[in-house]
């Protein structure tokens, strides 16, 4: 452009030199033309530079916008994206149904709400001959007419349902107020559907207890789900949504459900234990509610004990030493269900013994930690003042464990031999009985009694001659106390076994036997057991 301007000026100068001799008005016209060309050239040069700057600015902006757009994910259809993600999360469940439907509920919205319902299914039982999940199978059988009939046996299927509602399409606060499950008044519909959160749910088959809850929300949808607790837990963890139900409280609320193999209860206990200390405040509130309602919060204490944290152990120990029987017994029961003991629970084990509510378990915990000396005073106290035969029996066993670890006595085997040897023909279901019509009833009884004595003589001798007199007394008392309400057990058999027990007591060292019987009677807290002991003592001649 500048070169062209230069050439134009050069030509004008030549022309000017040629017309210097022209009249003044002609020269003036030529000079004016030259000035106009200069102005046009400058304007043209200026416009070109601004356009170049604009081109550069536009290019830079385009590059920036292009970069921003390239960072955005290509999500396609949000519903399809959710379906694909749920399929991965819930494997081996398979997406078997995906439908869109309108929900009309004035409690949620003044207009129809578009929703999407996705159903995921899987067979859940396994045949004994295979490790794979059972599938639908065809079987052939013969009908009454002798014809071969093919029947399709459907495999049991467990289902999980997820409902999506666009964010902003419903009043979420109102929906969450409708969290209590309700059923239709129509009897036919009760088996098919139920309502929760203002949504109608189908009662699809579910292997375990069906839990229906609000999972939370993301940019596009509110998520609601109905499935067993393990599926609900997976959805909460994998989908990572906002503002859903409190997962800890959900686990606590379902601790008391008893379904197949106690699956829901066990799952909730295990997961709560993994939540550790953050779950403790809510567990404590649940414990207080149950105790107030005079119920035993065993599952709650088990979750606490399984946490194995200082705070959880402290709460369990505090409950075990409480005067409130609901707290104490629940803590004892929970600790007894632990797979392994813990030194942090020594206060609980000690209280199990001192309260006499779990003598054997508490004592064995101390013995496993090789600190038996801590419990000997407690065991001696129980032996000196037993409140029941059961207490005395447990304390006696622990005393011999401490005194002679690994000791094997003849009492248990001898007891079993006697109980079996006293059974006569005809006293077992479907067994025959031979009766000599020429033998009187008295003569027959004498003959059979003699045979009984011959069969049990060796076993009786082993009990009577055993060095552990206290165990021998307890073995004899077990026979003397024996009773069965089962009508299949012969009354005559029970009487014979009772009499053998009393006969053994008569042959045991008198001083020690009498001392034990007197203690059991004096300190016993059961009127019924005390009366029985007094009767046995009299029959034994003490």
Coordinates of C-alpha atoms in Angstrom, one line a residue:
X1 CA 0.0 0.0 0.0
X2 CA 2.8 2.5 0.9
X3 CA 4.6 1.7 -2.4
X4 CA 1.5 2.5 -4.4
X5 CA 1.2 5.9 -2.6
X6 CA 4.8 6.7 -3.3
X7 CA 4.3 6.0 -7.0
X8 CA 1.1 8.1 -7.2
X9 CA 2.9 11.0 -5.6
X10 CA 5.8 10.7 -8.1
X11 CA 3.4 10.8 -11.0
X12 CA 1.7 13.9 -9.7
X13 CA 5.0 15.8 -9.3
X14 CA 5.9 15.0 -12.9
X15 CA 2.6 16.3 -14.0
X16 CA 3.1 19.4 -11.9
X17 CA 6.4 20.1 -13.4
X18 CA 4.9 19.8 -16.8
X19 CA 2.2 22.4 -16.1
X20 CA 4.2 25.0 -14.3
X21 CA 3.6 27.2 -17.1
X22 CA -0.2 26.6 -16.9
X23 CA -2.5 29.3 -15.6
X24 CA -2.7 29.7 -11.8
X25 CA -6.2 28.2 -11.4
X26 CA -5.0 25.0 -13.3
X27 CA -2.0 24.5 -10.9
X28 CA -4.3 25.1 -7.9
X29 CA -6.6 22.3 -9.1
X30 CA -3.7 19.9 -9.5
X31 CA -2.3 20.6 -6.0
X32 CA -5.8 20.0 -4.5
X33 CA -6.0 16.6 -6.2
X34 CA -2.6 15.7 -4.7
X35 CA -3.7 16.6 -1.2
X36 CA -6.9 14.6 -1.4
X37 CA -4.9 11.5 -2.6
X38 CA -2.6 11.9 0.5
X39 CA -5.6 11.9 2.9
X40 CA -7.1 8.9 1.3
X41 CA -3.9 7.0 1.5
X42 CA -3.4 7.8 5.2
X43 CA -7.0 6.7 6.0
X44 CA -6.6 3.5 4.1
X45 CA -3.4 2.6 6.0
X46 CA -5.1 3.4 9.4
X47 CA -8.1 1.2 8.7
X48 CA -5.9 -1.7 7.7
X49 CA -4.0 -1.6 11.1
X50 CA -7.2 -1.6 13.2
X51 CA -8.6 -4.5 11.2
X52 CA -5.5 -6.4 11.9
X53 CA -5.7 -5.8 15.6
X54 CA -9.4 -6.8 15.6
X55 CA -8.5 -10.0 13.7
X56 CA -5.9 -10.9 16.3
X57 CA -8.3 -10.2 19.2
X58 CA -11.1 -12.3 17.7
X59 CA -8.7 -15.2 17.1
X60 CA -7.5 -15.1 20.8
X61 CA -11.1 -15.0 22.1
X62 CA -12.1 -17.9 19.8
X63 CA -9.2 -20.0 21.2
X64 CA -10.2 -19.2 24.8
X65 CA -13.9 -20.2 24.1
X66 CA -12.8 -23.3 22.3
X67 CA -10.7 -24.3 25.3
X68 CA -13.6 -23.8 27.7
X69 CA -16.0 -25.9 25.7
X70 CA -13.5 -28.7 25.3
X71 CA -13.4 -29.1 29.1
X72 CA -17.2 -29.8 29.3
X73 CA -18.2 -33.5 29.3
X74 CA -20.3 -34.9 26.6
X75 CA -23.1 -36.3 28.9
X76 CA -25.7 -36.9 26.2
X77 CA -29.1 -37.9 27.7
X78 CA -28.9 -37.5 31.5
X79 CA -31.3 -40.4 32.1
X80 CA -29.3 -42.8 29.9
X81 CA -26.1 -41.7 31.6
X82 CA -27.6 -42.4 35.0
X83 CA -28.9 -45.8 33.8
X84 CA -25.4 -46.8 32.6
X85 CA -23.8 -45.7 35.8
X86 CA -26.3 -47.6 38.0
X87 CA -25.8 -50.7 35.9
X88 CA -22.1 -50.6 36.7
X89 CA -22.6 -49.8 40.3
X90 CA -25.2 -52.5 40.9
X91 CA -23.6 -55.4 39.0
X92 CA -24.5 -58.3 39.1
X93 CA -28.0 -56.8 39.1
X94 CA -29.2 -56.2 35.5
X95 CA -31.4 -53.3 34.3
X96 CA -34.7 -55.1 33.4
X97 CA -37.1 -52.1 33.1
X98 CA -36.8 -48.4 32.5
X99 CA -40.0 -46.4 32.1
X100 CA -41.1 -42.8 32.3
X101 CA -44.3 -42.0 34.1
X102 CA -46.2 -39.0 35.5
X103 CA -46.8 -38.6 39.2
X104 CA -49.8 -36.6 40.2
X105 CA -49.8 -35.9 43.9
X106 CA -51.1 -32.5 45.1
X107 CA -48.9 -32.9 48.2
X108 CA -45.8 -32.7 46.0
X109 CA -46.8 -30.4 43.2
X110 CA -49.8 -28.6 41.6
X111 CA -49.0 -30.2 38.3
X112 CA -48.0 -33.6 36.9
X113 CA -44.4 -34.6 37.7
X114 CA -42.4 -36.5 35.0
X115 CA -40.3 -39.3 36.6
X116 CA -38.2 -42.2 35.5
X117 CA -38.4 -45.6 37.2
X118 CA -35.5 -48.1 36.7
X119 CA -35.8 -51.7 38.0
X120 CA -32.7 -53.9 38.4
X121 CA -33.0 -57.6 39.0
X122 CA -30.9 -60.7 39.8
X123 CA -31.6 -64.3 40.7
X124 CA -30.5 -65.0 44.2
X125 CA -30.6 -68.6 45.2
X126 CA -28.0 -71.2 44.2
X127 CA -28.6 -74.9 43.3
X128 CA -26.8 -77.4 45.5
X129 CA -24.9 -78.9 42.5
X130 CA -23.6 -75.6 41.1
X131 CA -21.9 -72.4 42.2
X132 CA -23.6 -70.3 39.6
X133 CA -26.7 -68.4 40.2
X134 CA -29.8 -70.4 39.3
X135 CA -31.6 -69.5 36.1
X136 CA -35.0 -70.4 34.8
X137 CA -35.2 -74.1 34.1
X138 CA -37.5 -76.4 32.1
X139 CA -38.6 -79.6 33.8
X140 CA -40.6 -82.5 32.4
X141 CA -43.2 -84.4 34.5
X142 CA -46.0 -86.9 33.8
X143 CA -49.5 -85.8 34.5
X144 CA -52.5 -88.0 35.6
X145 CA -53.2 -88.9 32.0
X146 CA -49.7 -90.2 31.5
X147 CA -48.7 -87.3 29.3
X148 CA -45.3 -85.6 29.5
X149 CA -45.7 -82.0 30.5
X150 CA -43.0 -79.4 30.2
X151 CA -43.0 -76.8 33.0
X152 CA -40.9 -73.7 33.2
X153 CA -39.6 -73.1 36.8
X154 CA -38.8 -69.5 37.4
X155 CA -35.7 -68.7 39.4
X156 CA -36.4 -66.5 42.5
X157 CA -35.4 -62.9 41.7
X158 CA -34.5 -60.0 43.9
X159 CA -35.2 -56.5 42.7
X160 CA -34.0 -53.0 43.3
X161 CA -36.0 -49.9 42.1
X162 CA -34.5 -46.4 41.6
X163 CA -36.9 -43.5 40.8
X164 CA -35.6 -40.3 39.3
X165 CA -37.4 -37.0 39.5
X166 CA -36.0 -33.8 37.9
X167 CA -34.7 -31.3 40.4
X168 CA -37.2 -28.5 40.9
X169 CA -40.1 -30.6 39.7
X170 CA -41.4 -31.3 43.2
X171 CA -41.4 -29.8 46.6
X172 CA -38.7 -31.9 48.3
X173 CA -39.5 -30.8 51.8
X174 CA -43.1 -31.9 51.4
X175 CA -41.9 -35.2 49.9
X176 CA -39.6 -36.0 52.8
X177 CA -42.5 -35.3 55.3
X178 CA -44.2 -38.3 53.7
X179 CA -41.4 -40.7 54.7
X180 CA -43.8 -43.0 56.6
X181 CA -44.8 -46.0 54.4
X182 CA -48.5 -46.3 53.8
X183 CA -50.6 -48.9 52.0
X184 CA -53.8 -48.6 50.0
X185 CA -57.2 -49.2 51.6
X186 CA -58.1 -51.6 48.8
X187 CA -57.1 -55.2 49.9
X188 CA -56.2 -56.3 46.4
X189 CA -53.7 -53.4 46.0
X190 CA -52.1 -54.0 49.4
X191 CA -50.1 -56.9 48.0
X192 CA -49.0 -55.0 44.9
X193 CA -48.1 -51.4 45.9
X194 CA -47.3 -49.1 48.8
X195 CA -46.7 -45.3 49.0
X196 CA -43.7 -43.4 50.4
X197 CA -42.5 -39.9 49.8
X198 CA -45.7 -39.3 47.8
X199 CA -44.5 -41.9 45.3
X200 CA -46.3 -45.2 44.5
X201 CA -43.9 -48.1 44.7
X202 CA -44.4 -51.6 43.3
X203 CA -43.8 -54.5 45.8
X204 CA -41.3 -56.3 43.6
X205 CA -39.9 -59.5 45.1
X206 CA -36.9 -58.8 47.3
X207 CA -34.7 -61.5 48.9
X208 CA -34.3 -59.5 52.1
X209 CA -36.3 -56.8 53.9
X210 CA -37.1 -53.9 51.4
X211 CA -35.8 -50.5 52.5
X212 CA -37.2 -47.4 50.7
X213 CA -35.3 -44.1 51.2
X214 CA -34.2 -40.8 49.6
X215 CA -30.7 -41.1 48.2
X216 CA -30.1 -37.4 47.5
X217 CA -29.8 -35.1 44.5
X218 CA -27.3 -34.1 41.8
X219 CA -27.4 -31.4 39.1
X220 CA -30.3 -33.1 37.3
X221 CA -32.4 -35.4 39.5
X222 CA -33.7 -36.3 42.9
X223 CA -33.0 -40.0 43.6
X224 CA -35.3 -42.4 45.5
X225 CA -34.6 -46.1 45.9
X226 CA -36.3 -49.2 47.2
X227 CA -34.1 -52.3 47.7
X228 CA -32.5 -54.4 50.4
X229 CA -30.1 -52.7 52.8
X230 CA -26.9 -53.8 51.0
X231 CA -28.0 -52.3 47.7
X232 CA -29.1 -49.1 49.4
X233 CA -25.7 -48.8 51.1
X234 CA -23.9 -49.3 47.7
X235 CA -26.0 -46.6 46.1
X236 CA -25.2 -44.2 48.9
X237 CA -21.5 -44.8 48.7
X238 CA -21.1 -45.1 44.9
X239 CA -23.4 -42.3 43.7
X240 CA -22.1 -39.7 46.1
X241 CA -25.1 -37.4 46.0
X242 CA -26.0 -34.4 48.2
X243 CA -28.6 -33.9 50.9
X244 CA -29.8 -37.6 51.0
X245 CA -31.0 -39.5 54.1
X246 CA -28.6 -39.9 57.0
X247 CA -26.9 -43.2 56.3
X248 CA -25.9 -43.8 59.9
X249 CA -29.5 -43.2 61.1
X250 CA -30.8 -45.4 58.4
X251 CA -28.6 -48.3 59.6
X252 CA -29.7 -47.7 63.2
X253 CA -33.4 -47.6 62.3
X254 CA -33.1 -51.1 60.7
X255 CA -31.1 -52.8 63.4
X256 CA -34.1 -54.6 64.7
X257 CA -35.2 -56.2 61.4
X258 CA -35.1 -60.0 61.5
X259 CA -35.3 -61.3 57.9
X260 CA -33.7 -64.3 56.3
X261 CA -30.5 -65.3 58.2
X262 CA -30.8 -61.9 60.0
X263 CA -29.2 -60.4 57.0
X264 CA -30.4 -56.8 57.5
X265 CA -29.6 -56.8 61.2
X266 CA -26.1 -58.3 60.6
X267 CA -25.3 -55.9 57.8
X268 CA -26.3 -52.8 59.7
X269 CA -24.3 -53.9 62.8
X270 CA -21.2 -54.5 60.6
X271 CA -21.4 -51.2 58.8
X272 CA -22.1 -49.2 62.0
X273 CA -19.0 -50.7 63.5
X274 CA -17.0 -49.4 60.5
X275 CA -18.4 -45.9 61.0
X276 CA -16.5 -45.8 64.3
X277 CA -16.8 -42.9 66.8
X278 CA -18.9 -40.5 64.6
X279 CA -21.8 -43.0 64.8
X280 CA -21.7 -43.2 68.7
X281 CA -23.9 -40.2 69.5
X282 CA -26.8 -41.6 67.4
X283 CA -26.3 -45.1 68.8
X284 CA -26.4 -43.8 72.3
X285 CA -29.7 -42.0 71.6
X286 CA -31.1 -45.2 70.2
X287 CA -30.0 -47.1 73.3
X288 CA -31.7 -44.6 75.6
X289 CA -35.0 -44.9 73.6
X290 CA -35.0 -48.7 73.8
X291 CA -34.2 -48.7 77.5
X292 CA -37.0 -46.2 78.1
X293 CA -39.3 -48.5 76.2
X294 CA -38.1 -51.4 78.4
X295 CA -36.3 -53.2 75.5
X296 CA -32.8 -54.7 75.4
X297 CA -30.6 -52.7 72.9
X298 CA -28.3 -55.7 72.2
X299 CA -27.7 -54.9 68.5
X300 CA -26.7 -51.3 69.3
X301 CA -24.2 -52.5 72.0
X302 CA -22.8 -55.1 69.6
X303 CA -22.1 -52.4 67.0
X304 CA -20.3 -50.3 69.7
X305 CA -18.3 -53.3 70.9
X306 CA -17.2 -54.1 67.4
X307 CA -15.8 -50.6 66.8
X308 CA -12.9 -51.4 69.1
X309 CA -12.3 -47.7 69.9
X310 CA -11.6 -46.3 73.4
X311 CA -14.8 -44.4 73.4
X312 CA -17.0 -47.3 72.3
X313 CA -15.3 -49.6 74.9
X314 CA -15.9 -47.0 77.6
X315 CA -19.7 -46.9 76.9
X316 CA -20.0 -50.7 76.9
X317 CA -18.1 -51.0 80.2
X318 CA -20.3 -48.3 81.7
X319 CA -23.4 -50.1 80.7
X320 CA -22.1 -53.4 82.0
X321 CA -21.6 -51.9 85.5
X322 CA -25.0 -50.2 85.4
X323 CA -27.8 -51.0 87.9
X324 CA -30.2 -50.7 85.0
X325 CA -30.9 -54.4 84.0
X326 CA -31.8 -53.5 80.4
X327 CA -28.4 -51.8 79.9
X328 CA -26.4 -54.4 81.8
X329 CA -27.9 -57.5 80.2
X330 CA -27.8 -56.0 76.7
X331 CA -24.1 -55.1 77.1
X332 CA -23.4 -58.7 78.4
X333 CA -25.3 -60.3 75.6
X334 CA -23.5 -58.1 73.0
X335 CA -20.0 -58.8 74.3
X336 CA -20.7 -62.6 74.3
X337 CA -21.4 -62.4 70.6
X338 CA -17.9 -60.9 69.8
X339 CA -15.6 -63.3 68.0
X340 CA -12.6 -62.3 70.1
X341 CA -12.2 -60.9 73.6
X342 CA -10.6 -57.5 74.3
X343 CA -8.5 -56.5 77.3
X344 CA -10.3 -53.1 77.2
X345 CA -13.5 -55.0 78.2
X346 CA -12.1 -56.4 81.5
X347 CA -14.5 -54.3 83.6
X348 CA -17.4 -55.9 81.6
X349 CA -16.0 -59.4 82.1
X350 CA -15.5 -58.7 85.8
X351 CA -19.1 -57.6 86.2
X352 CA -20.4 -60.6 84.4
X353 CA -18.9 -62.7 87.2
X354 CA -19.8 -60.5 90.1
X355 CA -23.4 -60.0 88.9
X356 CA -23.5 -63.8 88.4
X357 CA -25.3 -63.3 85.1
X358 CA -22.5 -64.7 82.8
X359 CA -20.1 -66.5 85.2
X360 CA -18.6 -68.9 82.6
X361 CA -18.1 -66.4 79.8
X362 CA -16.6 -63.7 82.0
X363 CA -14.3 -66.2 83.7
X364 CA -13.1 -67.7 80.4
X365 CA -12.2 -64.2 79.2
X366 CA -9.9 -63.8 82.2
X367 CA -8.5 -67.3 81.8
X368 CA -7.8 -66.7 78.1
X369 CA -5.7 -63.6 79.1
X370 CA -3.9 -65.7 81.8
X371 CA -5.0 -63.5 84.6
X372 CA -7.0 -66.0 86.6
X373 CA -5.8 -64.6 90.0
X374 CA -8.1 -61.6 89.4
X375 CA -11.3 -63.7 89.5
X376 CA -10.5 -66.3 92.3
X377 CA -12.1 -64.2 95.0
X378 CA -15.3 -63.8 93.0
X379 CA -15.5 -67.5 92.3
X380 CA -14.9 -68.4 96.0
X381 CA -17.7 -66.0 97.0
X382 CA -20.1 -67.7 94.6
X383 CA -19.2 -71.2 95.9
X384 CA -19.6 -70.0 99.5
X385 CA -23.1 -68.5 98.9
X386 CA -24.6 -70.0 95.7
X387 CA -27.9 -68.5 94.6
X388 CA -28.8 -71.5 92.5
X389 CA -27.5 -75.0 91.5
X390 CA -26.6 -73.5 88.1
X391 CA -24.3 -70.8 89.7
X392 CA -22.6 -73.4 91.9
X393 CA -22.1 -75.7 88.9
X394 CA -20.5 -72.9 86.8
X395 CA -18.3 -71.7 89.6
X396 CA -17.2 -75.3 90.4
X397 CA -16.1 -75.8 86.8
X398 CA -14.1 -72.6 86.8
X399 CA -12.5 -73.4 90.1
X400 CA -11.2 -76.7 88.7
X401 CA -10.0 -75.0 85.5
X402 CA -7.9 -72.6 87.6
X403 CA -6.7 -75.3 90.0
X404 CA -6.0 -78.0 87.4
X405 CA -6.0 -76.7 83.8
X406 CA -6.9 -79.4 81.3
X407 CA -8.3 -81.7 84.0
X408 CA -10.5 -84.5 82.6
X409 CA -13.0 -86.0 85.0
X410 CA -15.1 -89.2 84.5
X411 CA -18.4 -87.5 85.5
X412 CA -19.6 -86.4 82.1
X413 CA -19.0 -89.8 80.4
X414 CA -20.5 -91.7 83.3
X415 CA -23.6 -89.5 83.3
X416 CA -24.2 -90.2 79.6
X417 CA -23.7 -93.9 80.1
X418 CA -26.2 -94.0 82.9
X419 CA -28.9 -92.0 81.1
X420 CA -28.6 -94.4 78.1
X421 CA -28.4 -97.6 80.1
X422 CA -31.6 -96.9 82.0
X423 CA -33.7 -96.9 78.9
X424 CA -35.8 -100.0 78.6
X425 CA -37.4 -101.6 75.6
X426 CA -40.6 -100.0 74.6
X427 CA -39.6 -96.6 76.1
X428 CA -38.2 -95.4 72.7
X429 CA -40.6 -94.3 70.0
X430 CA -41.5 -97.1 67.6
X431 CA -39.7 -99.7 69.7
X432 CA -41.3 -103.0 70.7
X433 CA -41.7 -104.4 74.3
X434 CA -41.7 -108.1 75.2
X435 CA -44.0 -109.0 78.2
X436 CA -44.1 -112.4 79.8
X437 CA -47.7 -113.0 80.6
X438 CA -46.7 -115.5 83.3
X439 CA -44.6 -112.9 85.2
X440 CA -46.2 -110.6 87.7
X441 CA -45.7 -106.8 87.4
X442 CA -43.8 -106.8 90.7
X443 CA -41.5 -109.6 89.7
X444 CA -40.9 -108.1 86.3
X445 CA -40.0 -104.7 87.9
X446 CA -37.6 -106.4 90.3
X447 CA -35.9 -108.3 87.5
X448 CA -35.5 -105.2 85.3
X449 CA -34.3 -103.1 88.2
X450 CA -31.6 -105.7 88.8
X451 CA -30.6 -105.6 85.2
X452 CA -30.5 -101.7 85.3
X453 CA -28.2 -101.8 88.4
X454 CA -25.8 -104.3 86.6
X455 CA -25.6 -102.0 83.5
X456 CA -24.9 -98.8 85.4
X457 CA -22.7 -100.2 88.2
X458 CA -19.4 -99.3 86.7
X459 CA -20.5 -95.8 85.8
X460 CA -21.9 -95.2 89.3
X461 CA -18.6 -96.4 90.8
X462 CA -16.6 -93.9 88.7
X463 CA -18.7 -91.0 89.9
X464 CA -18.6 -92.1 93.6
X465 CA -14.9 -92.7 93.7
X466 CA -13.9 -89.5 91.8
X467 CA -11.6 -87.2 93.8
X468 CA -13.7 -84.2 92.8
X469 CA -16.5 -84.7 95.3
X470 CA -18.2 -81.4 94.4
X471 CA -18.5 -82.4 90.8
X472 CA -19.8 -85.8 91.9
X473 CA -22.5 -84.1 94.0
X474 CA -23.5 -81.9 91.0
X475 CA -23.7 -84.9 88.7
X476 CA -25.9 -86.8 91.2
X477 CA -28.1 -83.7 91.5
X478 CA -28.4 -83.4 87.8
X479 CA -29.9 -86.9 87.7
X480 CA -32.1 -86.2 90.8
X481 CA -33.4 -83.0 89.2
X482 CA -34.0 -84.5 85.8
X483 CA -37.5 -83.8 84.3
X484 CA -38.9 -83.6 80.8
X485 CA -42.2 -82.3 79.7
X486 CA -41.9 -84.2 76.5
X487 CA -44.7 -86.8 76.4
X488 CA -42.4 -89.1 74.4
X489 CA -40.2 -89.5 77.5
X490 CA -41.5 -92.2 79.8
X491 CA -42.5 -91.1 83.3
X492 CA -41.1 -94.4 84.7
X493 CA -37.7 -93.6 83.0
X494 CA -37.6 -90.1 84.7
X495 CA -38.4 -91.7 88.1
X496 CA -35.6 -94.3 87.7
X497 CA -33.0 -91.6 86.7
X498 CA -34.1 -89.5 89.7
X499 CA -33.6 -92.4 92.1
X500 CA -30.2 -93.2 90.7
X501 CA -29.1 -89.6 91.4
X502 CA -30.3 -89.9 95.1
X503 CA -28.6 -93.3 95.5
X504 CA -25.3 -91.8 94.4
X505 CA -25.7 -88.9 96.9
X506 CA -26.1 -91.5 99.7
X507 CA -22.7 -93.1 98.8
X508 CA -20.7 -89.9 98.5
X509 CA -18.6 -88.6 101.5
X510 CA -21.3 -87.5 103.9
X511 CA -19.7 -84.3 105.4
X512 CA -18.8 -82.7 102.1
X513 CA -22.1 -83.7 100.4
X514 CA -24.2 -82.4 103.3
X515 CA -22.2 -79.1 103.4
X516 CA -22.9 -78.5 99.7
X517 CA -26.6 -79.4 99.9
X518 CA -27.0 -77.1 102.9
X519 CA -25.3 -74.1 101.1
X520 CA -27.5 -74.7 98.1
X521 CA -30.6 -74.6 100.2
X522 CA -29.6 -71.7 102.5
X523 CA -28.6 -69.2 99.8
X524 CA -30.9 -70.2 97.0
X525 CA -33.1 -67.4 95.6
X526 CA -35.6 -69.8 94.0
X527 CA -38.4 -71.1 96.2
X528 CA -39.2 -73.9 93.7
X529 CA -35.6 -75.1 93.5
X530 CA -35.1 -74.8 97.3
X531 CA -38.2 -77.0 97.9
X532 CA -36.8 -79.6 95.5
X533 CA -33.4 -79.6 97.2
X534 CA -34.9 -80.1 100.6
X535 CA -36.8 -83.1 99.3
X536 CA -33.7 -84.6 97.7
X537 CA -31.7 -84.0 100.9
X538 CA -34.3 -85.8 103.0
X539 CA -34.4 -88.8 100.6
X540 CA -30.6 -89.0 100.6
X541 CA -30.7 -89.1 104.4
X542 CA -28.9 -85.8 105.2

